[in-house]
mmCIF file of C-alpha atoms in Angstrom:
data_model
loop_
_atom_site.group_PDB
_atom_site.id
_atom_site.type_symbol
_atom_site.label_atom_id
_atom_site.label_comp_id
_atom_site.label_asym_id
_atom_site.label_seq_id
_atom_site.Cartn_x
_atom_site.Cartn_y
_atom_site.Cartn_z
ATOM 1 C CA MET A 631 10.388 -1.768 -133.556
ATOM 2 C CA ALA A 632 10.635 -3.566 -130.748
ATOM 3 C CA ALA A 633 8.846 -7.089 -130.484
ATOM 4 C CA PRO A 634 5.788 -7.652 -128.508
ATOM 5 C CA GLY A 635 6.035 -7.188 -124.752
ATOM 6 C CA ALA A 636 9.663 -5.857 -125.042
ATOM 7 C CA GLY A 637 10.797 -2.455 -123.063
ATOM 8 C CA GLU A 638 9.402 -0.205 -125.903
ATOM 9 C CA LYS A 639 5.925 0.394 -126.262
ATOM 10 C CA ARG A 640 4.613 -0.863 -129.814
ATOM 11 C CA ALA A 641 3.046 1.562 -132.022
ATOM 12 C CA GLU A 642 -0.840 1.485 -131.630
ATOM 13 C CA ILE A 643 -1.890 1.723 -135.588
ATOM 14 C CA TYR A 644 -0.465 0.372 -138.549
ATOM 15 C CA THR A 645 -1.345 1.503 -142.021
ATOM 16 C CA TYR A 646 -1.690 -0.441 -145.278
ATOM 17 C CA GLU A 647 -2.456 1.827 -148.485
ATOM 18 C CA ALA A 648 -4.102 -0.215 -151.252
ATOM 19 C CA PRO A 649 -4.256 1.140 -154.992
ATOM 20 C CA TRP A 650 -8.068 0.973 -154.928
ATOM 21 C CA LEU A 651 -11.066 1.983 -152.558
ATOM 22 C CA ILE A 652 -11.479 -1.031 -150.168
ATOM 23 C CA TYR A 653 -14.535 -2.852 -149.668
ATOM 24 C CA ALA A 654 -14.287 -6.467 -148.179
ATOM 25 C CA MET A 655 -12.277 -7.102 -145.345
ATOM 26 C CA GLY A 656 -11.393 -10.513 -143.550
ATOM 27 C CA TRP A 657 -9.071 -10.819 -140.702
ATOM 28 C CA SER A 658 -7.247 -14.414 -141.078
ATOM 29 C CA VAL A 659 -7.922 -16.665 -137.887
ATOM 30 C CA ARG A 660 -4.774 -18.918 -137.970
ATOM 31 C CA SER A 661 -2.927 -18.238 -134.819
ATOM 32 C CA ASP A 662 0.514 -18.613 -136.876
ATOM 33 C CA GLN A 663 -0.715 -16.066 -139.193
ATOM 34 C CA ARG A 664 -1.906 -13.202 -136.732
ATOM 35 C CA PHE A 665 -1.522 -10.146 -138.954
ATOM 36 C CA ARG A 666 -2.644 -11.509 -141.940
ATOM 37 C CA LEU A 667 -6.108 -9.781 -143.687
ATOM 38 C CA GLY A 668 -7.648 -10.124 -146.908
ATOM 39 C CA ILE A 669 -9.097 -6.847 -148.511
ATOM 40 C CA GLY A 670 -11.151 -6.825 -151.580
ATOM 41 C CA SER A 671 -11.337 -3.787 -154.301
ATOM 42 C CA PHE A 672 -14.371 -1.782 -154.996
ATOM 43 C CA VAL A 673 -14.015 -0.799 -158.902
ATOM 44 C CA GLU A 674 -17.153 -0.218 -161.122
ATOM 45 C CA GLU A 675 -15.900 -2.854 -163.444
ATOM 46 C CA TYR A 676 -16.013 -6.715 -163.812
ATOM 47 C CA SER A 677 -12.282 -7.164 -162.950
ATOM 48 C CA ASN A 678 -11.658 -6.562 -159.218
ATOM 49 C CA LYS A 679 -8.810 -7.580 -157.041
ATOM 50 C CA VAL A 680 -8.112 -9.453 -153.649
ATOM 51 C CA ASP A 681 -5.076 -9.091 -151.548
ATOM 52 C CA ILE A 682 -3.715 -10.997 -148.739
ATOM 53 C CA VAL A 683 -1.581 -8.807 -147.107
ATOM 54 C CA SER A 684 0.452 -9.633 -143.571
ATOM 55 C CA LEU A 685 1.931 -6.781 -141.219
ATOM 56 C CA ASP A 686 5.957 -7.068 -140.755
ATOM 57 C CA GLU A 687 6.096 -6.929 -136.735
ATOM 58 C CA GLU A 688 9.735 -6.187 -137.120
ATOM 59 C CA THR A 689 9.224 -3.382 -139.653
ATOM 60 C CA GLY A 690 5.759 -2.237 -138.726
ATOM 61 C CA THR A 691 4.769 -2.547 -142.512
ATOM 62 C CA PHE A 692 2.958 -4.367 -144.967
ATOM 63 C CA PRO A 693 5.270 -5.564 -147.522
ATOM 64 C CA ALA A 694 4.256 -5.907 -151.009
ATOM 65 C CA GLU A 695 2.915 -9.590 -151.612
ATOM 66 C CA PRO A 696 2.259 -9.656 -155.427
ATOM 67 C CA THR A 697 2.025 -13.345 -155.568
ATOM 68 C CA HIS A 698 -1.085 -12.945 -153.047
ATOM 69 C CA SER A 699 -3.017 -10.530 -154.835
ATOM 70 C CA PHE A 700 -5.637 -12.158 -157.222
ATOM 71 C CA THR A 701 -8.188 -11.351 -159.788
ATOM 72 C CA HIS A 702 -12.011 -11.332 -158.485
ATOM 73 C CA PRO A 703 -15.038 -10.899 -161.082
ATOM 74 C CA TYR A 704 -17.118 -7.850 -159.548
ATOM 75 C CA PRO A 705 -16.005 -6.610 -156.017
ATOM 76 C CA CYS A 706 -16.278 -9.127 -153.620
ATOM 77 C CA THR A 707 -18.840 -8.627 -150.742
ATOM 78 C CA LYS A 708 -17.233 -10.542 -147.784
ATOM 79 C CA ILE A 709 -14.141 -12.171 -147.530
ATOM 80 C CA MET A 710 -13.445 -14.275 -144.921
ATOM 81 C CA PHE A 711 -10.736 -17.135 -143.558
ATOM 82 C CA ILE A 712 -11.447 -20.589 -142.602
ATOM 83 C CA PRO A 713 -12.223 -20.369 -138.782
ATOM 84 C CA ASP A 714 -9.308 -22.748 -138.060
ATOM 85 C CA LYS A 715 -6.882 -21.680 -135.151
ATOM 86 C CA GLU A 716 -4.754 -24.319 -135.065
ATOM 87 C CA GLY A 717 -4.237 -24.411 -138.656
ATOM 88 C CA THR A 718 -5.355 -27.902 -139.235
ATOM 89 C CA HIS A 719 -7.230 -27.396 -142.315
ATOM 90 C CA GLU A 720 -6.289 -26.098 -145.863
ATOM 91 C CA ASP A 721 -5.165 -22.574 -145.444
ATOM 92 C CA LEU A 722 -8.372 -21.337 -147.500
ATOM 93 C CA VAL A 723 -10.214 -18.154 -147.782
ATOM 94 C CA ALA A 724 -13.563 -17.365 -149.377
ATOM 95 C CA THR A 725 -15.389 -14.693 -151.016
ATOM 96 C CA THR A 726 -18.858 -13.861 -152.244
ATOM 97 C CA GLY A 727 -20.171 -11.914 -155.028
ATOM 98 C CA ASP A 728 -21.605 -13.544 -158.265
ATOM 99 C CA TYR A 729 -20.730 -16.745 -156.442
ATOM 100 C CA LEU A 730 -19.233 -18.522 -153.605
ATOM 101 C CA ARG A 731 -15.663 -18.924 -154.095
ATOM 102 C CA VAL A 732 -13.281 -20.668 -152.074
ATOM 103 C CA TRP A 733 -9.567 -20.086 -152.396
ATOM 104 C CA HIS A 734 -6.513 -22.271 -151.451
ATOM 105 C CA ILE A 735 -3.724 -20.043 -150.094
ATOM 106 C CA LYS A 736 0.082 -21.447 -150.565
ATOM 107 C CA GLU A 737 3.651 -20.094 -150.332
ATOM 108 C CA ASP A 738 3.642 -19.432 -153.996
ATOM 109 C CA GLY A 739 0.141 -17.681 -154.490
ATOM 110 C CA VAL A 740 -3.547 -18.289 -154.062
ATOM 111 C CA ARG A 741 -5.617 -20.700 -156.521
ATOM 112 C CA LEU A 742 -9.320 -21.232 -157.032
ATOM 113 C CA LYS A 743 -10.196 -24.348 -155.174
ATOM 114 C CA SER A 744 -14.243 -24.354 -155.701
ATOM 115 C CA LEU A 745 -16.760 -21.942 -157.462
ATOM 116 C CA LEU A 746 -20.527 -23.026 -155.818
ATOM 117 C CA ASN A 747 -22.984 -22.009 -157.933
ATOM 118 C CA ASN A 748 -26.342 -23.370 -156.641
ATOM 119 C CA ASN A 749 -28.529 -22.067 -160.263
ATOM 120 C CA LYS A 750 -27.177 -24.224 -162.493
ATOM 121 C CA ASN A 751 -30.138 -23.831 -164.884
ATOM 122 C CA SER A 752 -29.875 -20.269 -165.658
ATOM 123 C CA GLU A 753 -27.280 -18.062 -167.180
ATOM 124 C CA PHE A 754 -28.195 -15.272 -164.888
ATOM 125 C CA CYS A 755 -27.253 -15.478 -161.197
ATOM 126 C CA ALA A 756 -28.340 -13.518 -158.344
ATOM 127 C CA PRO A 757 -25.431 -11.661 -156.466
ATOM 128 C CA LEU A 758 -24.832 -13.143 -153.113
ATOM 129 C CA THR A 759 -24.880 -10.149 -150.190
ATOM 130 C CA SER A 760 -22.566 -11.875 -147.583
ATOM 131 C CA PHE A 761 -21.714 -15.354 -146.203
ATOM 132 C CA ASP A 762 -20.827 -16.713 -142.742
ATOM 133 C CA TRP A 763 -18.249 -19.484 -142.150
ATOM 134 C CA ASN A 764 -19.639 -22.049 -139.345
ATOM 135 C CA ASP A 765 -17.013 -22.051 -136.449
ATOM 136 C CA ALA A 766 -17.709 -25.313 -135.207
ATOM 137 C CA ASN A 767 -18.051 -27.041 -138.626
ATOM 138 C CA PRO A 768 -15.624 -25.811 -140.927
ATOM 139 C CA ALA A 769 -17.469 -27.468 -144.192
ATOM 140 C CA ARG A 770 -20.465 -25.890 -143.538
ATOM 141 C CA VAL A 771 -20.981 -22.132 -145.003
ATOM 142 C CA GLY A 772 -24.004 -20.173 -145.299
ATOM 143 C CA THR A 773 -24.334 -17.481 -147.782
ATOM 144 C CA SER A 774 -27.220 -14.809 -148.013
ATOM 145 C CA SER A 775 -28.777 -13.471 -151.909
ATOM 146 C CA LEU A 776 -30.577 -10.900 -153.510
ATOM 147 C CA ASP A 777 -33.102 -13.653 -154.495
ATOM 148 C CA THR A 778 -34.500 -13.784 -150.837
ATOM 149 C CA THR A 779 -32.700 -17.206 -150.233
ATOM 150 C CA CYS A 780 -30.030 -18.585 -147.494
ATOM 151 C CA THR A 781 -28.142 -21.458 -149.051
ATOM 152 C CA ILE A 782 -26.125 -23.837 -146.537
ATOM 153 C CA TRP A 783 -23.096 -25.276 -148.359
ATOM 154 C CA ASP A 784 -20.984 -28.472 -147.628
ATOM 155 C CA ILE A 785 -17.578 -26.802 -149.131
ATOM 156 C CA GLU A 786 -15.768 -30.040 -148.598
ATOM 157 C CA LYS A 787 -18.256 -32.021 -150.646
ATOM 158 C CA GLU A 788 -19.101 -28.588 -153.233
ATOM 159 C CA THR A 789 -22.906 -29.482 -152.340
ATOM 160 C CA VAL A 790 -25.790 -27.670 -151.125
ATOM 161 C CA ASP A 791 -27.101 -28.939 -147.862
ATOM 162 C CA THR A 792 -30.081 -26.775 -147.622
ATOM 163 C CA GLN A 793 -31.673 -23.627 -149.392
ATOM 164 C CA LEU A 794 -34.290 -22.026 -147.416
ATOM 165 C CA ILE A 795 -36.550 -18.761 -148.516
ATOM 166 C CA ALA A 796 -35.637 -16.986 -146.054
ATOM 167 C CA HIS A 797 -37.506 -13.280 -146.319
ATOM 168 C CA ASP A 798 -39.585 -11.759 -148.570
ATOM 169 C CA LYS A 799 -37.356 -9.346 -150.279
ATOM 170 C CA GLU A 800 -33.268 -9.444 -150.553
ATOM 171 C CA VAL A 801 -31.098 -10.852 -147.571
ATOM 172 C CA TYR A 802 -28.677 -8.852 -146.861
ATOM 173 C CA ASP A 803 -26.715 -10.757 -144.093
ATOM 174 C CA ILE A 804 -25.973 -14.066 -142.494
ATOM 175 C CA ALA A 805 -24.492 -14.996 -139.271
ATOM 176 C CA TRP A 806 -24.259 -18.493 -137.482
ATOM 177 C CA GLY A 807 -24.999 -18.496 -133.666
ATOM 178 C CA GLY A 808 -24.244 -22.528 -133.397
ATOM 179 C CA PRO A 809 -23.422 -25.820 -135.534
ATOM 180 C CA GLU A 810 -27.213 -25.628 -136.484
ATOM 181 C CA VAL A 811 -28.532 -22.447 -136.146
ATOM 182 C CA PHE A 812 -28.166 -19.271 -138.022
ATOM 183 C CA ALA A 813 -29.951 -15.864 -138.524
ATOM 184 C CA SER A 814 -30.439 -13.539 -141.406
ATOM 185 C CA VAL A 815 -31.298 -10.052 -141.962
ATOM 186 C CA SER A 816 -33.466 -8.492 -144.905
ATOM 187 C CA ALA A 817 -34.661 -5.585 -146.625
ATOM 188 C CA ASP A 818 -38.081 -6.619 -145.551
ATOM 189 C CA GLY A 819 -36.904 -5.155 -142.149
ATOM 190 C CA SER A 820 -36.621 -8.384 -140.009
ATOM 191 C CA THR A 821 -34.227 -10.420 -138.434
ATOM 192 C CA ARG A 822 -34.644 -13.961 -138.254
ATOM 193 C CA VAL A 823 -33.497 -17.337 -136.805
ATOM 194 C CA PHE A 824 -33.392 -20.684 -138.277
ATOM 195 C CA ASP A 825 -32.378 -24.027 -137.165
ATOM 196 C CA LEU A 826 -31.527 -26.653 -139.462
ATOM 197 C CA ARG A 827 -33.202 -29.496 -137.365
ATOM 198 C CA ASP A 828 -36.507 -27.806 -138.037
ATOM 199 C CA LYS A 829 -36.455 -26.165 -141.735
ATOM 200 C CA ASP A 830 -40.183 -25.541 -141.943
ATOM 201 C CA HIS A 831 -40.151 -22.773 -139.366
ATOM 202 C CA SER A 832 -38.029 -19.712 -138.509
ATOM 203 C CA THR A 833 -38.410 -17.210 -135.617
ATOM 204 C CA ILE A 834 -38.528 -13.535 -136.039
ATOM 205 C CA ILE A 835 -36.434 -11.851 -133.422
ATOM 206 C CA TYR A 836 -36.628 -8.225 -134.856
ATOM 207 C CA GLU A 837 -39.065 -6.225 -136.875
ATOM 208 C CA SER A 838 -37.927 -2.443 -137.780
ATOM 209 C CA PRO A 839 -40.382 -0.078 -136.479
ATOM 210 C CA ASN A 840 -39.871 1.996 -139.598
ATOM 211 C CA ALA A 841 -41.739 0.308 -142.434
ATOM 212 C CA ASP A 842 -39.808 -1.451 -145.072
ATOM 213 C CA ALA A 843 -36.515 -0.055 -143.622
ATOM 214 C CA PRO A 844 -33.863 -2.474 -144.581
ATOM 215 C CA LEU A 845 -31.760 -4.146 -142.013
ATOM 216 C CA LEU A 846 -28.152 -4.289 -143.653
ATOM 217 C CA ARG A 847 -25.947 -6.124 -141.277
ATOM 218 C CA LEU A 848 -26.103 -8.910 -138.326
ATOM 219 C CA GLY A 849 -23.741 -9.752 -135.881
ATOM 220 C CA TRP A 850 -24.029 -12.846 -133.510
ATOM 221 C CA ASN A 851 -22.335 -12.488 -130.026
ATOM 222 C CA LYS A 852 -19.926 -15.649 -130.246
ATOM 223 C CA GLN A 853 -19.278 -15.471 -126.271
ATOM 224 C CA ASN A 854 -23.150 -14.877 -125.166
ATOM 225 C CA PRO A 855 -25.518 -16.408 -128.183
ATOM 226 C CA ARG A 856 -28.426 -14.655 -126.562
ATOM 227 C CA TYR A 857 -27.391 -11.338 -128.028
ATOM 228 C CA MET A 858 -27.534 -10.283 -131.742
ATOM 229 C CA ALA A 859 -26.958 -6.743 -133.392
ATOM 230 C CA THR A 860 -28.025 -5.177 -136.553
ATOM 231 C CA MET A 861 -28.611 -1.922 -138.050
ATOM 232 C CA GLU A 862 -30.846 -0.252 -140.485
ATOM 233 C CA MET A 863 -29.898 1.213 -143.907
ATOM 234 C CA ASP A 864 -28.882 4.705 -143.775
ATOM 235 C CA SER A 865 -29.387 4.882 -139.939
ATOM 236 C CA SER A 866 -27.037 6.341 -136.953
ATOM 237 C CA LYS A 867 -28.391 3.477 -134.790
ATOM 238 C CA VAL A 868 -27.249 0.227 -133.651
ATOM 239 C CA VAL A 869 -29.833 -2.164 -132.583
ATOM 240 C CA VAL A 870 -28.908 -4.922 -129.911
ATOM 241 C CA LEU A 871 -31.163 -7.803 -129.504
ATOM 242 C CA ASP A 872 -31.655 -10.234 -126.862
ATOM 243 C CA ILE A 873 -33.368 -13.172 -128.437
ATOM 244 C CA ARG A 874 -35.286 -14.393 -125.374
ATOM 245 C CA PHE A 875 -37.140 -10.767 -125.643
ATOM 246 C CA PRO A 876 -38.160 -11.206 -129.291
ATOM 247 C CA THR A 877 -39.054 -7.793 -131.267
ATOM 248 C CA LEU A 878 -37.952 -5.374 -128.334
ATOM 249 C CA PRO A 879 -34.378 -4.196 -128.450
ATOM 250 C CA VAL A 880 -32.729 -4.467 -125.126
ATOM 251 C CA GLU A 881 -30.236 -1.261 -126.155
ATOM 252 C CA GLU A 882 -30.029 1.305 -128.669
ATOM 253 C CA LEU A 883 -26.765 2.667 -129.695
ATOM 254 C CA ARG A 884 -27.108 6.351 -130.758
ATOM 255 C CA ARG A 885 -23.653 7.959 -130.697
ATOM 256 C CA HIS A 886 -22.853 7.776 -134.431
ATOM 257 C CA ARG A 887 -23.827 11.019 -136.281
ATOM 258 C CA ALA A 888 -24.052 9.510 -139.906
ATOM 259 C CA PRO A 889 -25.366 6.035 -141.247
ATOM 260 C CA VAL A 890 -23.330 2.911 -139.586
ATOM 261 C CA ASN A 891 -21.406 0.456 -142.000
ATOM 262 C CA ALA A 892 -20.220 -2.238 -140.214
ATOM 263 C CA LEU A 893 -20.108 -3.794 -136.468
ATOM 264 C CA ALA A 894 -18.396 -6.585 -134.800
ATOM 265 C CA TRP A 895 -18.767 -8.005 -131.237
ATOM 266 C CA ALA A 896 -15.174 -8.562 -129.303
ATOM 267 C CA PRO A 897 -14.220 -12.368 -129.828
ATOM 268 C CA HIS A 898 -13.332 -12.685 -126.324
ATOM 269 C CA SER A 899 -15.908 -10.770 -124.321
ATOM 270 C CA SER A 900 -19.211 -10.823 -124.227
ATOM 271 C CA CYS A 901 -20.431 -7.354 -123.305
ATOM 272 C CA HIS A 902 -18.283 -5.403 -125.925
ATOM 273 C CA LEU A 903 -19.193 -4.440 -129.332
ATOM 274 C CA CYS A 904 -17.710 -2.442 -131.956
ATOM 275 C CA SER A 905 -19.505 -0.142 -134.576
ATOM 276 C CA ALA A 906 -18.471 2.380 -137.368
ATOM 277 C CA GLY A 907 -19.786 4.262 -139.966
ATOM 278 C CA ASP A 908 -19.687 7.232 -142.206
ATOM 279 C CA ASP A 909 -19.067 9.885 -139.224
ATOM 280 C CA ALA A 910 -15.628 8.439 -139.626
ATOM 281 C CA GLN A 911 -15.751 6.902 -136.028
ATOM 282 C CA ALA A 912 -14.942 3.284 -134.800
ATOM 283 C CA LEU A 913 -16.849 3.331 -131.204
ATOM 284 C CA ILE A 914 -16.527 0.589 -128.756
ATOM 285 C CA TRP A 915 -19.406 0.088 -126.406
ATOM 286 C CA ASP A 916 -19.495 -1.894 -122.880
ATOM 287 C CA LEU A 917 -23.004 -3.400 -122.658
ATOM 288 C CA SER A 918 -22.542 -5.039 -119.301
ATOM 289 C CA ALA A 919 -24.780 -2.204 -117.885
ATOM 290 C CA THR A 920 -27.732 -3.446 -120.309
ATOM 291 C CA SER A 921 -30.666 -4.215 -118.399
ATOM 292 C CA ALA A 922 -34.086 -5.572 -119.689
ATOM 293 C CA PRO A 923 -35.580 -4.451 -123.007
ATOM 294 C CA GLY A 924 -37.401 -0.826 -122.612
ATOM 295 C CA ALA A 925 -35.103 0.010 -119.306
ATOM 296 C CA THR A 926 -32.876 2.666 -120.979
ATOM 297 C CA ASP A 927 -33.505 6.006 -120.040
ATOM 298 C CA GLY A 928 -33.612 7.459 -123.586
ATOM 299 C CA LEU A 929 -30.211 8.767 -123.423
ATOM 300 C CA GLY A 930 -28.434 5.483 -124.265
ATOM 301 C CA LEU A 931 -25.306 4.389 -123.562
ATOM 302 C CA ASP A 932 -21.944 6.271 -124.115
ATOM 303 C CA PRO A 933 -18.953 4.349 -125.984
ATOM 304 C CA ILE A 934 -15.806 3.423 -123.913
ATOM 305 C CA LEU A 935 -13.393 4.256 -126.701
ATOM 306 C CA ALA A 936 -13.752 6.205 -130.055
ATOM 307 C CA TYR A 937 -11.362 6.480 -132.776
ATOM 308 C CA GLY A 938 -11.333 8.669 -135.763
ATOM 309 C CA ALA A 939 -10.375 7.746 -139.021
ATOM 310 C CA GLY A 940 -9.335 10.002 -142.153
ATOM 311 C CA ALA A 941 -12.655 9.067 -143.974
ATOM 312 C CA GLU A 942 -16.117 7.394 -143.758
ATOM 313 C CA ILE A 943 -15.473 3.576 -142.700
ATOM 314 C CA SER A 944 -16.946 0.786 -144.513
ATOM 315 C CA GLN A 945 -15.528 -2.057 -143.156
ATOM 316 C CA LEU A 946 -14.902 -3.122 -139.251
ATOM 317 C CA GLN A 947 -12.999 -6.623 -138.232
ATOM 318 C CA TRP A 948 -12.141 -7.593 -134.545
ATOM 319 C CA SER A 949 -9.546 -9.951 -134.451
ATOM 320 C CA ALA A 950 -10.618 -13.770 -133.400
ATOM 321 C CA THR A 951 -6.909 -14.476 -132.114
ATOM 322 C CA GLN A 952 -5.839 -11.214 -130.769
ATOM 323 C CA PRO A 953 -8.742 -9.803 -128.848
ATOM 324 C CA ASP A 954 -6.695 -6.384 -128.378
ATOM 325 C CA TRP A 955 -6.719 -5.494 -132.171
ATOM 326 C CA ILE A 956 -9.182 -4.575 -134.180
ATOM 327 C CA ALA A 957 -8.841 -3.073 -138.169
ATOM 328 C CA ILE A 958 -11.032 -0.804 -140.002
ATOM 329 C CA ALA A 959 -11.276 0.254 -143.849
ATOM 330 C CA PHE A 960 -11.719 3.699 -145.038
ATOM 331 C CA SER A 961 -11.102 5.102 -149.089
ATOM 332 C CA LYS A 962 -7.893 3.188 -149.886
ATOM 333 C CA SER A 963 -6.633 2.480 -146.332
ATOM 334 C CA LEU A 964 -6.626 -0.237 -144.333
ATOM 335 C CA GLN A 965 -5.592 0.072 -140.702
ATOM 336 C CA ILE A 966 -5.350 -1.967 -137.583
ATOM 337 C CA LEU A 967 -5.789 -0.667 -133.861
ATOM 338 C CA ARG A 968 -4.602 -1.735 -130.974
ATOM 339 C CA VAL A 969 -7.591 -1.260 -128.708
#
């Protein structure tokens, strides 16, 4: 296969087949590991797996890397690589499940660096639903939990900076919007924004109009932090929010034909968003035409690009280092697509 930029046109899709259903997925941020991804198994047993796989750009395949496959207790709910494009920090990947774990990736394998547990007094733990790694401060990781809290960790000191009771019910996702600001979504149907400089207050940006409809996922636009996106459980609609206009969505994206499972803002553009769901579709949206809240004509936007997968899409990532590539996971397949 020709090298990128050579005369031949590159393949637009590369596929990796895992031996198990894929649930969690993360894309490496380091510029020297452009096509490295982490995927986590969904097996209804205690013992699950995480594989770190890399595309061989010469052969167009993902060669087996048994040294970079490791066992994980329970399916991990999220996988993220340290947000370190230049490779100045240790090569780390983190996972959540029963606890937050940070792993060190080396040439000869992956070893557990730290297991972070903020509930030392109990033999039971409330599962962690998600986490986000702070771009501006890679020592800072925020986790969301079924116990209604969000916990902000200093992973270098392995200590808790802050734990906040964030919602009335389970917290399902968390996203950083800046060095000190994060947001979360919950089973209570609300999206809330927190500022670590004023921990006694939070701002409700959005509440689901359907009473008690849980909000499952949250994406905060890195290129324009005024915008967020979220979706309700079992809903085929993506809700786009502008934090300057709390409570009223600026756009509702309604072209999925089954529940949406994942969303990702473009890392390089303030107005592009990708969503994917049980209709086996990944849709890319251009929100540049979005106006003030409530100004849509009711018909809503059409996506600018649609990709059909072989099954319901469970996960979606947009590469931070290569904005023309996204990754999707469906059934046992990981695919990276050139957009």
